[in-house]
């Protein structure tokens, strides 16, 4: 598996930089919608992205003309629209990683009646690419496209553990500046310790009170960002420890299977 | 039906060449991203230029920017690009948890189970109806659709229902587009027939229009937040549901499903927006 980045020239002039900036800002608008948010007003979007209202309006109209947003009739509000779905579906429906990992996670989810996830890192979050709900598990609202913060969830900690020490140090330095910074850093170190010892790490209730994760990197030792995880909607300590014990081996086996499957992907 | 369908995206329109530079570069970037849909086939700058009609130098700048932003992956070996996983972060997640879809899903699944069929919630994009939600009954093995499937606009019951909902000016414009997209196809009689059915009974029935021996019924769902956007349709094997049964039984049941979905989605807090 690969995700190479091309060595890129900087934009050759100020116009080029401005133009690239407009593309960046336009796409940021699509990212500023949160789960459960139906429509956002032009003013709210401008505020979130710190853009002048007129600039926001021009970008919004362009996104709407291209089918990425839908302008709510007779109002100043916009909703996400079909082109976002088509784009995401084009990625998910044709990703070799998703294709190889899905059946492995499906087996895992069915066998243990748990929610299984495939995530990759995207900025400060782990982006869910696949969610296999086990039979009868409560809906954990972790559908593809959902985000789990790197700082506060086991999938994020598992990703960070697989990175170079430079990247780890940058992250830890940033974490220290956040609220409860030292406690967060301590949690990450504990996760690193668990990963070293058992190959998996866990987090319970730090991000969403009712939700726990056990996570393992798919390819530890590589810069690749894929992580698999199981999620459980319970914070009961007895259940939690049973959950961790039960899942460690299964999760590591699944990670090894997926790693083997994706080794030859271009 | 709200007459504001002029706001509906014409996603197959080329990017505008005029206007502010920032608008132009965004429009072109979006056009380039869409050039990878629906199968995310890896493409070179030259191929992308041919597919989008943009100058190659422009395409090179855009692919460089989009790769730097993480939305495209660059394949060294073949000098090709394709959408990266980060493109999923561009609105896909919040869209799938939209109230409309989450709530419609529950009603649709019950409908699919009760009637043992496939029911779909779709939105028009370009010359296709894109399936957003697909629910099937236990034994419903008809028509191969899944979330993301694209059904041909003029050949699907849902597409015909959507076309029938257009205001005259938009309808005329779309007919010209259809002529270009499906040259030589005689579409008008079937579309007129569907429009007449919609006018008479608010749903339309198609017989083996997408796949042989599969009949379909469709009707528009009118959400206050997005009038004229979503269409709900169901497909059944023709041997179980001949056209007369679609007309007399399935159509009214689909209208009942539509009523339930619409009633569930009477806007509470953002009612003022509609």
mmCIF file of C-alpha atoms in Angstrom, chain A residues 1-12 16 18-28 30-31 33-39 54-55 58-60 62-75 77 79-92 94-98 120 122-123 127-129 141 143-147 265-266, chain B residues 2 4 7-11 13-16 20-23 25-27 29-31 33-34 36-40 61-69 71-77 81-101 105 123-125 130-132 147-148 150 224-227 229-230 269-270 272-274:
data_model
loop_
_atom_site.group_PDB
_atom_site.id
_atom_site.type_symbol
_atom_site.label_atom_id
_atom_site.label_comp_id
_atom_site.label_asym_id
_atom_site.label_seq_id
_atom_site.Cartn_x
_atom_site.Cartn_y
_atom_site.Cartn_z
ATOM 1 C CA UNK A 1 0.000 0.000 0.000
ATOM 2 C CA UNK A 2 1.161 3.490 -0.705
ATOM 3 C CA UNK A 3 0.267 7.068 -0.343
ATOM 4 C CA UNK A 4 3.124 8.962 -1.800
ATOM 5 C CA UNK A 5 3.272 12.648 -1.847
ATOM 6 C CA UNK A 6 4.711 14.326 -4.866
ATOM 7 C CA UNK A 7 7.561 16.756 -4.377
ATOM 8 C CA UNK A 8 5.728 19.914 -5.124
ATOM 9 C CA UNK A 9 6.867 23.231 -6.414
ATOM 10 C CA UNK A 10 5.623 26.195 -4.521
ATOM 11 C CA UNK A 11 3.171 28.231 -6.542
ATOM 12 C CA UNK A 12 5.325 30.268 -8.889
ATOM 13 C CA UNK A 16 -0.750 31.373 -8.098
ATOM 14 C CA UNK A 18 -3.816 33.429 -4.090
ATOM 15 C CA UNK A 19 -5.543 31.092 -6.507
ATOM 16 C CA UNK A 20 -4.417 28.032 -4.545
ATOM 17 C CA UNK A 21 -5.672 29.768 -1.421
ATOM 18 C CA UNK A 22 -9.145 30.180 -2.911
ATOM 19 C CA UNK A 23 -9.311 26.487 -3.723
ATOM 20 C CA UNK A 24 -8.160 25.657 -0.209
ATOM 21 C CA UNK A 25 -10.725 27.976 1.395
ATOM 22 C CA UNK A 26 -13.523 26.650 -0.785
ATOM 23 C CA UNK A 27 -12.787 23.088 0.261
ATOM 24 C CA UNK A 28 -12.507 24.174 3.909
ATOM 25 C CA UNK A 30 -17.116 21.623 2.999
ATOM 26 C CA UNK A 31 -15.144 20.551 6.064
ATOM 27 C CA UNK A 33 -20.079 21.211 8.570
ATOM 28 C CA UNK A 34 -20.319 19.060 11.690
ATOM 29 C CA UNK A 35 -22.299 15.828 12.018
ATOM 30 C CA UNK A 36 -25.945 16.567 12.658
ATOM 31 C CA UNK A 37 -25.750 20.076 11.223
ATOM 32 C CA UNK A 38 -28.329 20.440 8.552
ATOM 33 C CA UNK A 39 -28.001 23.905 7.076
ATOM 34 C CA UNK A 54 -18.700 38.611 0.373
ATOM 35 C CA UNK A 55 -15.795 36.257 -0.198
ATOM 36 C CA UNK A 58 -18.792 33.891 -3.777
ATOM 37 C CA UNK A 59 -17.205 30.613 -2.708
ATOM 38 C CA UNK A 60 -20.570 29.250 -1.520
ATOM 39 C CA UNK A 62 -19.454 28.342 -6.682
ATOM 40 C CA UNK A 63 -19.750 25.241 -4.503
ATOM 41 C CA UNK A 64 -23.521 25.261 -5.057
ATOM 42 C CA UNK A 65 -23.153 25.655 -8.820
ATOM 43 C CA UNK A 66 -20.959 22.550 -8.827
ATOM 44 C CA UNK A 67 -23.385 20.487 -6.752
ATOM 45 C CA UNK A 68 -21.328 20.378 -3.539
ATOM 46 C CA UNK A 69 -23.792 22.569 -1.648
ATOM 47 C CA UNK A 70 -27.516 23.108 -1.911
ATOM 48 C CA UNK A 71 -28.880 26.553 -1.267
ATOM 49 C CA UNK A 72 -31.930 26.316 0.947
ATOM 50 C CA UNK A 73 -34.624 28.132 -1.051
ATOM 51 C CA UNK A 74 -35.632 31.602 0.119
ATOM 52 C CA UNK A 75 -32.890 31.706 2.701
ATOM 53 C CA UNK A 77 -28.378 28.986 4.267
ATOM 54 C CA UNK A 79 -26.556 22.375 3.028
ATOM 55 C CA UNK A 80 -24.060 19.773 1.883
ATOM 56 C CA UNK A 81 -25.129 18.199 -1.364
ATOM 57 C CA UNK A 82 -24.832 15.283 -3.706
ATOM 58 C CA UNK A 83 -21.355 15.968 -5.134
ATOM 59 C CA UNK A 84 -19.849 15.495 -1.628
ATOM 60 C CA UNK A 85 -21.517 12.116 -1.478
ATOM 61 C CA UNK A 86 -20.392 11.146 -4.977
ATOM 62 C CA UNK A 87 -16.806 12.184 -4.220
ATOM 63 C CA UNK A 88 -16.661 10.283 -0.924
ATOM 64 C CA UNK A 89 -18.305 7.273 -2.464
ATOM 65 C CA UNK A 90 -15.794 7.312 -5.343
ATOM 66 C CA UNK A 91 -12.984 7.095 -2.794
ATOM 67 C CA UNK A 92 -14.559 4.529 -0.466
ATOM 68 C CA UNK A 94 -12.631 2.094 -4.982
ATOM 69 C CA UNK A 95 -10.114 2.086 -2.155
ATOM 70 C CA UNK A 96 -8.024 -1.078 -2.129
ATOM 71 C CA UNK A 97 -7.432 -0.593 1.597
ATOM 72 C CA UNK A 98 -11.175 -0.486 2.294
ATOM 73 C CA UNK A 120 -6.782 6.814 8.515
ATOM 74 C CA UNK A 122 -6.664 13.274 8.522
ATOM 75 C CA UNK A 123 -5.177 16.376 10.182
ATOM 76 C CA UNK A 127 -11.206 9.602 9.641
ATOM 77 C CA UNK A 128 -13.454 6.541 9.594
ATOM 78 C CA UNK A 129 -13.326 4.788 6.211
ATOM 79 C CA UNK A 141 -22.809 6.795 15.037
ATOM 80 C CA UNK A 143 -20.305 5.911 9.915
ATOM 81 C CA UNK A 144 -17.700 6.443 7.195
ATOM 82 C CA UNK A 145 -16.628 10.065 7.149
ATOM 83 C CA UNK A 146 -16.925 10.405 10.954
ATOM 84 C CA UNK A 147 -13.929 11.749 12.827
ATOM 85 C CA UNK A 265 -1.352 -2.970 -3.373
ATOM 86 C CA UNK A 266 0.085 -0.340 -5.640
ATOM 87 C CA UNK B 2 -41.637 24.775 -4.744
ATOM 88 C CA UNK B 4 -37.214 27.280 -6.873
ATOM 89 C CA UNK B 7 -31.265 26.534 -7.578
ATOM 90 C CA UNK B 8 -30.712 22.903 -8.402
ATOM 91 C CA UNK B 9 -27.099 22.208 -9.305
ATOM 92 C CA UNK B 10 -26.231 21.719 -12.894
ATOM 93 C CA UNK B 11 -23.198 19.714 -12.018
ATOM 94 C CA UNK B 13 -21.938 22.371 -16.555
ATOM 95 C CA UNK B 14 -18.391 23.359 -17.434
ATOM 96 C CA UNK B 15 -16.592 25.605 -15.007
ATOM 97 C CA UNK B 16 -17.201 29.247 -15.697
ATOM 98 C CA UNK B 20 -13.367 36.607 -10.115
ATOM 99 C CA UNK B 21 -10.150 34.587 -10.245
ATOM 100 C CA UNK B 22 -10.875 33.008 -6.845
ATOM 101 C CA UNK B 23 -14.227 31.753 -8.081
ATOM 102 C CA UNK B 25 -9.928 28.489 -9.532
ATOM 103 C CA UNK B 26 -12.359 26.939 -7.062
ATOM 104 C CA UNK B 27 -14.800 26.004 -9.831
ATOM 105 C CA UNK B 29 -10.650 22.564 -8.784
ATOM 106 C CA UNK B 30 -14.094 21.135 -8.062
ATOM 107 C CA UNK B 31 -14.483 20.134 -11.693
ATOM 108 C CA UNK B 33 -12.157 16.450 -8.320
ATOM 109 C CA UNK B 34 -15.377 15.360 -9.991
ATOM 110 C CA UNK B 36 -12.366 11.160 -10.795
ATOM 111 C CA UNK B 37 -15.956 10.154 -10.080
ATOM 112 C CA UNK B 38 -17.513 7.689 -9.933
ATOM 113 C CA UNK B 39 -14.698 5.104 -10.063
ATOM 114 C CA UNK B 40 -11.621 7.031 -8.981
ATOM 115 C CA UNK B 61 -1.277 23.644 -11.114
ATOM 116 C CA UNK B 62 -4.545 22.327 -9.718
ATOM 117 C CA UNK B 63 -3.349 18.750 -9.264
ATOM 118 C CA UNK B 64 -0.223 20.086 -7.522
ATOM 119 C CA UNK B 65 -2.351 22.154 -5.146
ATOM 120 C CA UNK B 66 -4.838 19.352 -4.496
ATOM 121 C CA UNK B 67 -2.008 16.897 -3.828
ATOM 122 C CA UNK B 68 -0.387 19.321 -1.399
ATOM 123 C CA UNK B 69 -3.744 19.679 0.377
ATOM 124 C CA UNK B 71 -7.007 15.370 -1.537
ATOM 125 C CA UNK B 72 -5.135 13.683 -4.392
ATOM 126 C CA UNK B 73 -2.533 10.913 -4.249
ATOM 127 C CA UNK B 74 0.299 10.983 -6.769
ATOM 128 C CA UNK B 75 1.450 7.663 -8.177
ATOM 129 C CA UNK B 76 5.136 8.036 -8.948
ATOM 130 C CA UNK B 77 5.448 5.054 -11.189
ATOM 131 C CA UNK B 81 -3.263 11.082 -9.746
ATOM 132 C CA UNK B 82 -6.308 9.778 -7.962
ATOM 133 C CA UNK B 83 -8.492 10.844 -5.089
ATOM 134 C CA UNK B 84 -6.911 10.274 -1.704
ATOM 135 C CA UNK B 85 -8.707 9.118 1.413
ATOM 136 C CA UNK B 86 -8.825 12.713 2.687
ATOM 137 C CA UNK B 87 -11.428 13.519 0.011
ATOM 138 C CA UNK B 88 -13.861 11.625 2.272
ATOM 139 C CA UNK B 89 -13.458 14.524 4.713
ATOM 140 C CA UNK B 90 -15.107 16.898 2.217
ATOM 141 C CA UNK B 91 -18.614 16.712 3.627
ATOM 142 C CA UNK B 92 -19.305 13.001 3.171
ATOM 143 C CA UNK B 93 -19.672 12.216 6.883
ATOM 144 C CA UNK B 94 -22.054 14.995 7.941
ATOM 145 C CA UNK B 95 -24.071 14.381 4.777
ATOM 146 C CA UNK B 96 -24.719 10.771 5.704
ATOM 147 C CA UNK B 97 -25.982 11.763 9.137
ATOM 148 C CA UNK B 98 -28.333 14.417 7.790
ATOM 149 C CA UNK B 99 -31.672 14.277 9.491
ATOM 150 C CA UNK B 100 -33.406 13.615 6.220
ATOM 151 C CA UNK B 101 -31.427 10.513 5.493
ATOM 152 C CA UNK B 105 -33.820 5.230 6.468
ATOM 153 C CA UNK B 123 -30.699 12.625 -5.721
ATOM 154 C CA UNK B 124 -30.031 13.784 -9.245
ATOM 155 C CA UNK B 125 -26.456 14.465 -10.270
ATOM 156 C CA UNK B 130 -27.380 8.800 -7.368
ATOM 157 C CA UNK B 131 -28.619 6.307 -4.761
ATOM 158 C CA UNK B 132 -28.063 7.732 -1.264
ATOM 159 C CA UNK B 147 -25.476 3.324 -1.962
ATOM 160 C CA UNK B 148 -23.543 5.286 -4.570
ATOM 161 C CA UNK B 150 -25.876 5.753 -10.498
ATOM 162 C CA UNK B 224 -39.375 21.754 3.207
ATOM 163 C CA UNK B 225 -35.587 22.022 3.583
ATOM 164 C CA UNK B 226 -34.890 20.694 0.109
ATOM 165 C CA UNK B 227 -37.881 20.796 -2.206
ATOM 166 C CA UNK B 229 -34.245 17.246 -4.300
ATOM 167 C CA UNK B 230 -34.975 13.715 -3.087
ATOM 168 C CA UNK B 269 -35.843 24.597 14.508
ATOM 169 C CA UNK B 270 -34.895 25.755 11.024
ATOM 170 C CA UNK B 272 -37.888 29.744 9.174
ATOM 171 C CA UNK B 273 -35.362 28.884 6.510
ATOM 172 C CA UNK B 274 -37.855 27.205 4.232
#
